[in-house]
PDB file of C-alpha atoms in Angstrom:
ATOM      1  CA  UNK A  17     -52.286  53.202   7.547  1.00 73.00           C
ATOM      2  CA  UNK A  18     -52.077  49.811   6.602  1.00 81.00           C
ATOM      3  CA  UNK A  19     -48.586  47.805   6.506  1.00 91.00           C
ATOM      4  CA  UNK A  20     -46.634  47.288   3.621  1.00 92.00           C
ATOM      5  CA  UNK A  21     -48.343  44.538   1.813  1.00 96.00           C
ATOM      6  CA  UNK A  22     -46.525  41.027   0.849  1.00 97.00           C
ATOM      7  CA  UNK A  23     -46.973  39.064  -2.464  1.00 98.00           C
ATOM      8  CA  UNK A  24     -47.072  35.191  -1.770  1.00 97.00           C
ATOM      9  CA  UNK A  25     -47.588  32.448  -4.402  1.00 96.00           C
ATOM     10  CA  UNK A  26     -49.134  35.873  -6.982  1.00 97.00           C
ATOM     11  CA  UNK A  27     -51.855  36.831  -3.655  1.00 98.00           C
ATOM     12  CA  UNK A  28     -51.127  40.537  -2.242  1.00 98.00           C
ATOM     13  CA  UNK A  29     -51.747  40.301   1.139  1.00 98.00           C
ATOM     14  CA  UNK A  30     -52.261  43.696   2.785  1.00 98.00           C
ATOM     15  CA  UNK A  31     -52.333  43.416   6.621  1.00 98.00           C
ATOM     16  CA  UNK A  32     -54.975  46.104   8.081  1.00 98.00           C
ATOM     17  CA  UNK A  33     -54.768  47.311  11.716  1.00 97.00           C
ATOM     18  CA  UNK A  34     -58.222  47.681  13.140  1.00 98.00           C
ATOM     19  CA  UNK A  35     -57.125  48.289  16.549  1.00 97.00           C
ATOM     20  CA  UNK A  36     -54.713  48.177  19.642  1.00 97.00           C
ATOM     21  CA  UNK A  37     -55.603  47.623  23.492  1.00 97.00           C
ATOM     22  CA  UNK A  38     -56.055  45.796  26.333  1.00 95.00           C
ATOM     23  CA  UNK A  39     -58.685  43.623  26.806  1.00 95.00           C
ATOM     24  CA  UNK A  40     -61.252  45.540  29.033  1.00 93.00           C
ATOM     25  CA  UNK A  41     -64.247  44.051  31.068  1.00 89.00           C
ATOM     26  CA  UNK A  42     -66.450  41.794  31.738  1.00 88.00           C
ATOM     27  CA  UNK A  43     -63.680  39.461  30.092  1.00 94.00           C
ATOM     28  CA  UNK A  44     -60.069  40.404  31.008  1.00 93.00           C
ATOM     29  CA  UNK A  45     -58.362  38.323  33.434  1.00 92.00           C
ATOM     30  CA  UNK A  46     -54.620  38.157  34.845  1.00 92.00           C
ATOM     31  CA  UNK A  47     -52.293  36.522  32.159  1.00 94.00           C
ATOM     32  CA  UNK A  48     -51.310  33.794  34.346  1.00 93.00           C
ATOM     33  CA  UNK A  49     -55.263  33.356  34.272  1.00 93.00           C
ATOM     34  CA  UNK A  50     -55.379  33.695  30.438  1.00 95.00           C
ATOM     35  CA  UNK A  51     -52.475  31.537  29.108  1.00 96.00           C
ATOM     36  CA  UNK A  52     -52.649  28.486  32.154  1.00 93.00           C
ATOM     37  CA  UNK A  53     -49.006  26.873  32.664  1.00 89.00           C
ATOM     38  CA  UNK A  54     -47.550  30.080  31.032  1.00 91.00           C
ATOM     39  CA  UNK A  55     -45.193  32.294  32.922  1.00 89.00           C
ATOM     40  CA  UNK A  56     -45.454  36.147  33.165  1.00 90.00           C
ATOM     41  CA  UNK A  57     -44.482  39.342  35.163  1.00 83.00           C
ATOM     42  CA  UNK A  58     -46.957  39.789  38.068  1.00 77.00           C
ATOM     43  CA  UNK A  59     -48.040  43.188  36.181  1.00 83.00           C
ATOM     44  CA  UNK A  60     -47.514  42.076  32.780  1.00 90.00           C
ATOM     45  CA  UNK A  61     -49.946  43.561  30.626  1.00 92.00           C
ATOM     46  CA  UNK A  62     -51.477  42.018  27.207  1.00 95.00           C
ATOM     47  CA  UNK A  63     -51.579  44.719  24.535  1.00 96.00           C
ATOM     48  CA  UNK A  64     -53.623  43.087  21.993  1.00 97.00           C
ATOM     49  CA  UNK A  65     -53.490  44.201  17.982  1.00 97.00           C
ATOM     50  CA  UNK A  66     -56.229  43.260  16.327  1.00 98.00           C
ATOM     51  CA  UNK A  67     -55.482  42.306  12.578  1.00 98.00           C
ATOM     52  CA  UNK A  68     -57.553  41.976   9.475  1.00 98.00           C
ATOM     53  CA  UNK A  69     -56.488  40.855   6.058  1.00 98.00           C
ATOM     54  CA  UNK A  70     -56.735  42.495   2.709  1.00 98.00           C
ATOM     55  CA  UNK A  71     -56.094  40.134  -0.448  1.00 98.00           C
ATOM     56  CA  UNK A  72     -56.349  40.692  -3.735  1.00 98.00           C
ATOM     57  CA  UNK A  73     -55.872  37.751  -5.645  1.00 98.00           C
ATOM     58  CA  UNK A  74     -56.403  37.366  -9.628  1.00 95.00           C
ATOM     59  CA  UNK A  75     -59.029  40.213  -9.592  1.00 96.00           C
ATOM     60  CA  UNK A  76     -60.594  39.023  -6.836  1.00 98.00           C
ATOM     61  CA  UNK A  77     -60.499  40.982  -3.410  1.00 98.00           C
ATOM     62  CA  UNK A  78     -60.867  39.162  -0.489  1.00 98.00           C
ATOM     63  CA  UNK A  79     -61.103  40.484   3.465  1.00 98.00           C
ATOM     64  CA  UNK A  80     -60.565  37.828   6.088  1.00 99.00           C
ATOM     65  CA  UNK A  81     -62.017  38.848   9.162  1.00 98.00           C
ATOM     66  CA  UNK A  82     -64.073  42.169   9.174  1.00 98.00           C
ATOM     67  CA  UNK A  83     -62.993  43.561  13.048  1.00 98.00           C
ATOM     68  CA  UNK A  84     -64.598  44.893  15.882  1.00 97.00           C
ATOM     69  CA  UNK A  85     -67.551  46.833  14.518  1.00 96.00           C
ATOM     70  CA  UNK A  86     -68.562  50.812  15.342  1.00 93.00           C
ATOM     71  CA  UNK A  87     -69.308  52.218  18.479  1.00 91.00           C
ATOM     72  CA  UNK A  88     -72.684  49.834  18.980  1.00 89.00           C
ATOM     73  CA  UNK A  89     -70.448  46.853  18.642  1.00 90.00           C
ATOM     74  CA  UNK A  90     -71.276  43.727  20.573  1.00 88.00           C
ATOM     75  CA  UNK A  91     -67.318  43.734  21.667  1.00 90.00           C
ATOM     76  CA  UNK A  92     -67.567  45.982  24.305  1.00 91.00           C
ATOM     77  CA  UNK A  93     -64.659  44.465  25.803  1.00 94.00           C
ATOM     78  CA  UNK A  94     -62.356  46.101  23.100  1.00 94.00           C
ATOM     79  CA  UNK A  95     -61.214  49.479  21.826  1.00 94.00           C
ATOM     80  CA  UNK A  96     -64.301  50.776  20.332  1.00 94.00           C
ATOM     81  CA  UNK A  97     -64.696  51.860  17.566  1.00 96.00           C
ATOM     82  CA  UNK A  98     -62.918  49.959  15.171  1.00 97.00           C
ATOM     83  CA  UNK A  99     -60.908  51.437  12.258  1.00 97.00           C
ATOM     84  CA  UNK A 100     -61.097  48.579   9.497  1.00 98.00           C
ATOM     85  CA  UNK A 101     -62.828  51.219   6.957  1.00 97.00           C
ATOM     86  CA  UNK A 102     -60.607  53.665   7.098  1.00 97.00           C
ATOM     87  CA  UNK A 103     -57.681  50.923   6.554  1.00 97.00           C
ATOM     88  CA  UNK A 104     -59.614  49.953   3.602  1.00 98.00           C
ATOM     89  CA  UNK A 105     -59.856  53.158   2.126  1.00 97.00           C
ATOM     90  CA  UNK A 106     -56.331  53.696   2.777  1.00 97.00           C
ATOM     91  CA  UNK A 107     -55.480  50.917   0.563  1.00 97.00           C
ATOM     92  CA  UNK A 108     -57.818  51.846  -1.873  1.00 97.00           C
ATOM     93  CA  UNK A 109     -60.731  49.869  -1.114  1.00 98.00           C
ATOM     94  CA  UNK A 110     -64.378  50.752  -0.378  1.00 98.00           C
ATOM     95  CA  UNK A 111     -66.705  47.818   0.962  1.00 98.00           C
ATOM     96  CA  UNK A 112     -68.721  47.546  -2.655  1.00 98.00           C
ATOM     97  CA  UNK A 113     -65.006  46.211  -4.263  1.00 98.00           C
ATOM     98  CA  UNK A 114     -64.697  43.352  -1.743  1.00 98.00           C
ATOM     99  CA  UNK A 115     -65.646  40.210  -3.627  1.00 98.00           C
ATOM    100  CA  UNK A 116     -65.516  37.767  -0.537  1.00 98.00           C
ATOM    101  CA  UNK A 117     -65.111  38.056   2.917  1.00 99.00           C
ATOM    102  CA  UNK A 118     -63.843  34.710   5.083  1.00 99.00           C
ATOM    103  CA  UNK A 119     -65.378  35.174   8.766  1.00 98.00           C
ATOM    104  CA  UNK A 120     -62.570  32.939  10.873  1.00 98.00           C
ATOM    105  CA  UNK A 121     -64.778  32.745  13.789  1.00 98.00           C
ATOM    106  CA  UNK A 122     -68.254  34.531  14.910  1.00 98.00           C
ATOM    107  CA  UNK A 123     -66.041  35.957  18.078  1.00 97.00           C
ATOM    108  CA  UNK A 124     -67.341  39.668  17.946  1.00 95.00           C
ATOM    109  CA  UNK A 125     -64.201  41.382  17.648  1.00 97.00           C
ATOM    110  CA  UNK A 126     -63.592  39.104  14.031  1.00 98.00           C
ATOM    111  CA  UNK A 127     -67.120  39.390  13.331  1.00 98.00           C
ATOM    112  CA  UNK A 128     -68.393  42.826  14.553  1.00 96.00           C
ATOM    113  CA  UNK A 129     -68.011  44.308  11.511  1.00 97.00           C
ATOM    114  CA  UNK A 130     -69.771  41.933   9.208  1.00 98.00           C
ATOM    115  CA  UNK A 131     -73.252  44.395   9.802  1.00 97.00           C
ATOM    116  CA  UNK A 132     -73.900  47.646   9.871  1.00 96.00           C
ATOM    117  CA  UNK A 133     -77.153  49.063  10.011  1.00 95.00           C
ATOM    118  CA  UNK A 134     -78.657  45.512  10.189  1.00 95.00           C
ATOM    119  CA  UNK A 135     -77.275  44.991   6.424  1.00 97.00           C
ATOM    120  CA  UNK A 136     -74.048  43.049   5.249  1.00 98.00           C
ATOM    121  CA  UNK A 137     -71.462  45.788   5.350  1.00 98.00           C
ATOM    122  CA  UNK A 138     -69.671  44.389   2.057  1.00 98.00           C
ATOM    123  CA  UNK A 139     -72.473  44.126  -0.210  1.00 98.00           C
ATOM    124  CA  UNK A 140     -71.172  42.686  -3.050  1.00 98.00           C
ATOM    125  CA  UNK A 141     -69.682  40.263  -0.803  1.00 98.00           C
ATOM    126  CA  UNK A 142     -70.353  36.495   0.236  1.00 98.00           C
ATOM    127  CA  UNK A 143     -68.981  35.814   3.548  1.00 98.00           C
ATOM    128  CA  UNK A 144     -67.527  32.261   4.539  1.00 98.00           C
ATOM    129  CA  UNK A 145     -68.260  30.094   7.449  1.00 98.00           C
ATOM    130  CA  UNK A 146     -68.135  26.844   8.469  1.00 98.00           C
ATOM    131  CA  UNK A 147     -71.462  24.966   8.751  1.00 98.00           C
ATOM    132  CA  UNK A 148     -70.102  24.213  12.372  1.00 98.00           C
ATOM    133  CA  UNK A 149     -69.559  27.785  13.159  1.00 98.00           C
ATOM    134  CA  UNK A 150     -73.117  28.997  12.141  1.00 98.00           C
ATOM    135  CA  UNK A 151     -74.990  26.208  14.427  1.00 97.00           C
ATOM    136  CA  UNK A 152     -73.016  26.596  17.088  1.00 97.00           C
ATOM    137  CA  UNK A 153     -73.507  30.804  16.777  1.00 96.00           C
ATOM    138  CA  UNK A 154     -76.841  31.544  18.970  1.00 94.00           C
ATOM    139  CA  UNK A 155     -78.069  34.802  21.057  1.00 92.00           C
ATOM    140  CA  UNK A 156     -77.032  38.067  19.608  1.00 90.00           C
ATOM    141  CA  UNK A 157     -74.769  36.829  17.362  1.00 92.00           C
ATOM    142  CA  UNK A 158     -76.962  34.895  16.202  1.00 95.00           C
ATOM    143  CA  UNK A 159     -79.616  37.898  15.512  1.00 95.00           C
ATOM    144  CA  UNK A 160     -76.712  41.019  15.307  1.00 93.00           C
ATOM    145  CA  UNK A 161     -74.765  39.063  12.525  1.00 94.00           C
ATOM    146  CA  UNK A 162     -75.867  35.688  11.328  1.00 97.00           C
ATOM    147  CA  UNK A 163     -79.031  36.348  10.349  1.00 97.00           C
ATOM    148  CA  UNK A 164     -78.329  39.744   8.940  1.00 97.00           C
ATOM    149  CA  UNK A 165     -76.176  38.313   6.107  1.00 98.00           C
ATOM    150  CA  UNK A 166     -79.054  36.323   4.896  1.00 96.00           C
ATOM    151  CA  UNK A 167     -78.581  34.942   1.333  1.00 97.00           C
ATOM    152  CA  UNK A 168     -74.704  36.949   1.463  1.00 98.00           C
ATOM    153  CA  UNK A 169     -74.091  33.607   4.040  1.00 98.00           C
ATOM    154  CA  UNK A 170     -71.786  30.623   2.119  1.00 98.00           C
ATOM    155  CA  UNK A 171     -71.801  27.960   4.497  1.00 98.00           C
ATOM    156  CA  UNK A 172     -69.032  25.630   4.091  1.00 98.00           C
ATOM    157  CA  UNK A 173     -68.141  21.838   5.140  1.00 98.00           C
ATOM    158  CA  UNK A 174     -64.335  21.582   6.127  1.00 98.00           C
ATOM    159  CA  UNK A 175     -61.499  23.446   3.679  1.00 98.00           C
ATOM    160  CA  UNK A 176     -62.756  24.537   0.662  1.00 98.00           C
ATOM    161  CA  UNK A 177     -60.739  27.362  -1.858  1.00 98.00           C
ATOM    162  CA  UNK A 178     -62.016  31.311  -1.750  1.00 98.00           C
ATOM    163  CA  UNK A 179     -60.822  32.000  -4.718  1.00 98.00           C
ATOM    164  CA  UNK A 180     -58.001  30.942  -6.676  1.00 97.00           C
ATOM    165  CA  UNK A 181     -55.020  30.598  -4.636  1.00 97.00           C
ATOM    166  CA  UNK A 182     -56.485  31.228  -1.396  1.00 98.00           C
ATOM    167  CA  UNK A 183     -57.719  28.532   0.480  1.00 98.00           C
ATOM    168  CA  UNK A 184     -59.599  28.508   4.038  1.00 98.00           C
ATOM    169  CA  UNK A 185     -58.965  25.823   6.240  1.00 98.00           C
ATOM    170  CA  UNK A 186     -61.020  24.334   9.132  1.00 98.00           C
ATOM    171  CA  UNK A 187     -59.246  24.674  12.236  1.00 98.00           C
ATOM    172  CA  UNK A 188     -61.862  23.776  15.262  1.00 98.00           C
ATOM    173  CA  UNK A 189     -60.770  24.448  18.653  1.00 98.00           C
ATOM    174  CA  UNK A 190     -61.450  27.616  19.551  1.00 98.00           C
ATOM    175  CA  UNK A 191     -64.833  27.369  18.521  1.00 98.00           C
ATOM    176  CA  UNK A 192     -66.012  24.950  16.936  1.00 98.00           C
ATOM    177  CA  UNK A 193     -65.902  26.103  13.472  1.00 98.00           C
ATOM    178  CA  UNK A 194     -62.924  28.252  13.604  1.00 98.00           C
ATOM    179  CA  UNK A 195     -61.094  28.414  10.533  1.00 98.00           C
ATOM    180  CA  UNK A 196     -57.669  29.867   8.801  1.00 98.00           C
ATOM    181  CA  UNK A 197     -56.991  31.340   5.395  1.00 98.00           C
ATOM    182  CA  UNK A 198     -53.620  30.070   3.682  1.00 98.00           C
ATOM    183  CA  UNK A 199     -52.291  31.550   0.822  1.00 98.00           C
ATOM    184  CA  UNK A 200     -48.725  29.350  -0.535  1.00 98.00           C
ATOM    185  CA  UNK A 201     -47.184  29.151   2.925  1.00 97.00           C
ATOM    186  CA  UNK A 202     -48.675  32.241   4.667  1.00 98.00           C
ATOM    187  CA  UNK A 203     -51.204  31.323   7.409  1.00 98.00           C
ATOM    188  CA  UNK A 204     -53.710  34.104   8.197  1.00 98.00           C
ATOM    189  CA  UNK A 205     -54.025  32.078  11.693  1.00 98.00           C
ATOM    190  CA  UNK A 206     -57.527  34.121  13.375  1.00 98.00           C
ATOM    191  CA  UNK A 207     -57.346  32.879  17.116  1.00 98.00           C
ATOM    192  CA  UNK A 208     -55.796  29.581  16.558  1.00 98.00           C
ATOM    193  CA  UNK A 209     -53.398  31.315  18.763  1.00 98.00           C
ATOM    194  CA  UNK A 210     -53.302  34.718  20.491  1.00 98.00           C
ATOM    195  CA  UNK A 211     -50.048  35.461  22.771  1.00 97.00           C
ATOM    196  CA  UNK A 212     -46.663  34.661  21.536  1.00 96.00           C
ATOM    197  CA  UNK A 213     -46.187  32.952  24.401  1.00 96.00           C
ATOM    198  CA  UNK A 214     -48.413  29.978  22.555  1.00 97.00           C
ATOM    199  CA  UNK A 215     -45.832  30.069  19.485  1.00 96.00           C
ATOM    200  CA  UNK A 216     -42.979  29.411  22.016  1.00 94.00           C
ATOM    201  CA  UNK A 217     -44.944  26.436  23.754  1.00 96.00           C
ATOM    202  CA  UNK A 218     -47.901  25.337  21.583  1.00 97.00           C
ATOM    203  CA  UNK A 219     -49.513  23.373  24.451  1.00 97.00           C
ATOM    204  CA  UNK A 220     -50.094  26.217  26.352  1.00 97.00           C
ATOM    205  CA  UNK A 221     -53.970  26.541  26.576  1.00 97.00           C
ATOM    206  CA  UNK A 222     -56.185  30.189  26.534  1.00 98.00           C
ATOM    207  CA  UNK A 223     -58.510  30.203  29.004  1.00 97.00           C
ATOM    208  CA  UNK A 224     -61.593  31.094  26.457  1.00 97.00           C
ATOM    209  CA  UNK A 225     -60.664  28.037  23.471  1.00 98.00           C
ATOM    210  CA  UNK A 226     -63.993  26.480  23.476  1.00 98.00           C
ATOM    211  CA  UNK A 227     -62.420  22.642  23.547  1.00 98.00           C
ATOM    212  CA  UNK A 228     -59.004  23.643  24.569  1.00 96.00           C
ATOM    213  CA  UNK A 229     -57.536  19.964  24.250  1.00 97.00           C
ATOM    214  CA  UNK A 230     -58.436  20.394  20.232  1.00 98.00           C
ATOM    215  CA  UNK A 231     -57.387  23.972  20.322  1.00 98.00           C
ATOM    216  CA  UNK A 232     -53.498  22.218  21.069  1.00 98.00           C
ATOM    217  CA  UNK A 233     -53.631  20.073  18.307  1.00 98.00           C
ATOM    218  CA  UNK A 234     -55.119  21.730  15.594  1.00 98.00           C
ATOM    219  CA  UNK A 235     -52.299  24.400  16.258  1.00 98.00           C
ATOM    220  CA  UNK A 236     -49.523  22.097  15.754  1.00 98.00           C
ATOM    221  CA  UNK A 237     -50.996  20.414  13.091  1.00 98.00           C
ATOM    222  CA  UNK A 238     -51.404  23.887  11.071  1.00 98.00           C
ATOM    223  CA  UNK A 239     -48.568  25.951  12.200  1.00 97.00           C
ATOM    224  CA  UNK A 240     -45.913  22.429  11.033  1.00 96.00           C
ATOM    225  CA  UNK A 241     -47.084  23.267   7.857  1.00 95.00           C
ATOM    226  CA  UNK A 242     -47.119  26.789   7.640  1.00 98.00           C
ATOM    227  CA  UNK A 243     -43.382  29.069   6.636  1.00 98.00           C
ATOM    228  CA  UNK A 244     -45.254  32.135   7.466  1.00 98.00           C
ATOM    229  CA  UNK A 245     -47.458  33.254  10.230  1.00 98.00           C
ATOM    230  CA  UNK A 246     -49.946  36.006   9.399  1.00 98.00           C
ATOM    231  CA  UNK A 247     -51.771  36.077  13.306  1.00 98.00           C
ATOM    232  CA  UNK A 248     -54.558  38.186  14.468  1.00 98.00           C
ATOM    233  CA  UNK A 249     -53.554  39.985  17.531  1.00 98.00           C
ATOM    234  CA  UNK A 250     -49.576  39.579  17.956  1.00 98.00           C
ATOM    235  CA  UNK A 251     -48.056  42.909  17.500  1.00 97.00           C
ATOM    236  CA  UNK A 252     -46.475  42.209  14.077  1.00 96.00           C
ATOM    237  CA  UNK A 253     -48.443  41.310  10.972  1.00 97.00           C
ATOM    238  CA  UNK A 254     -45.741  38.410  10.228  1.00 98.00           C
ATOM    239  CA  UNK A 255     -43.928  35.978  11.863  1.00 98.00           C
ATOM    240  CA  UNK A 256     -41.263  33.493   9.909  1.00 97.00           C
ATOM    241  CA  UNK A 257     -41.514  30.013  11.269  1.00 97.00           C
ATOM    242  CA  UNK A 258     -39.195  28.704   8.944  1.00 88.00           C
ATOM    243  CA  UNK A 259     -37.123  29.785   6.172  1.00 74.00           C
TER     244      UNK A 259
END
């Protein structure tokens, strides 16, 4: 079921849990490996949650992020099959009522939902990415997602607003057009960080950021501003950064 949803600045903002496991293979590696300069148990594990975002803001209903995707999901490395439609439905949502959906990153478990059946999966929807984002995309996300979404694609240059009240952000680093979703001072934060161990010591770098130097100081540069921490695959939906 989803969480209990927040209101923030007149935006619900219904967190959605598609699903919760380790990272499997080809791409799991020791923490220590993961998180370099961090410091862990030698068995620690990394349970990882995997978050969506429901928002419903002036009429509008907006999904940031649409999960890992169905059984034939290109992230094979996590727990398969997602659940983001039955969170939906739980909140009273079926994928014709979503309005716009803002992709934070073409990582397949963000973006392994945005097709099903080589068709947008929200198709009603327009789904937001950053110009950056959709060059740099190539291979089979390229040809599983990108193209897919065809004329549902709005390609963006740098932050832009949603809809009212809910504004996406670009936030390069991980990729290079990685972006967040703020809404008053909620940030719905995608991958700009992963453990909690990076919220304790925001230099610490993941071993997959894509320009990990940039990765360091686009997080400091967001989370500073941010009250509220709305992150993708920390076991709770929301962290207070400040009060």
């Amino acid at each position: 079921m989803p969480y209990e949803p927040r209101v923030v600045a007149g935006v619900e903002i219904t967190p959605l849990c598609d699903a919760v496991g380790p990272m499997g293979p080809p791409i799991r590696k020791p923490l220590p490996e993961m998180f370099p300069g961090s410091s862990f148990g030698p068995d620690e594990e990394w349970v990882l949650h995997f978050h969506c975002y429901l928002l419903r803001a002036g009429g509008r209903t907006v999904l940031v992020d649409t999960g890992i995707g169905g059984a034939d999901s290109p992230a094979t490395w996590a727990p398969l099959p997602g659940r983001l439609g039955a969170e939906l439905a739980a909140a009273g949502v079926a994928p014709a009522d979503v309005d716009v959906v803002v992709v934070t990153h073409l990582h397949s478990d963000h973006a392994g939902g945005c097709v099903v059946d080589g068709a947008p999966a929200y198709p009603n929807a327009r789904y937001v990415l950053q110009r950056a984002e959709v060059e740099w995309a190539s291979g089979p996300v390229r040809e599983r997602i990108v193209e897919p979404l065809g004329e549902s694609l709005d390609v963006i240059d740098g932050d832009a607003e949603a809809v009212p009240g809910v504004r996406v952000l670009h936030a390069p680093g991980h990729t290079p057009g990685h972006q967040c979703v703020a809404v008053g001072d909620v940030l719905i934060s995608g991958d700009l960080l992963h453990h909690p161990a990076q919220l304790a010591d925001l230099s610490i770098r993941y071993v997959y950021d894509e320009d990990p130097d940039l990765a360091v100081r686009t997080r400091r540069d967001l989370l500073a501003r941010a009250a509220v921490l709305a992150p993708a695959h920390f076991p709770q939906p929301f962290i207070t950064l400040r009060n």
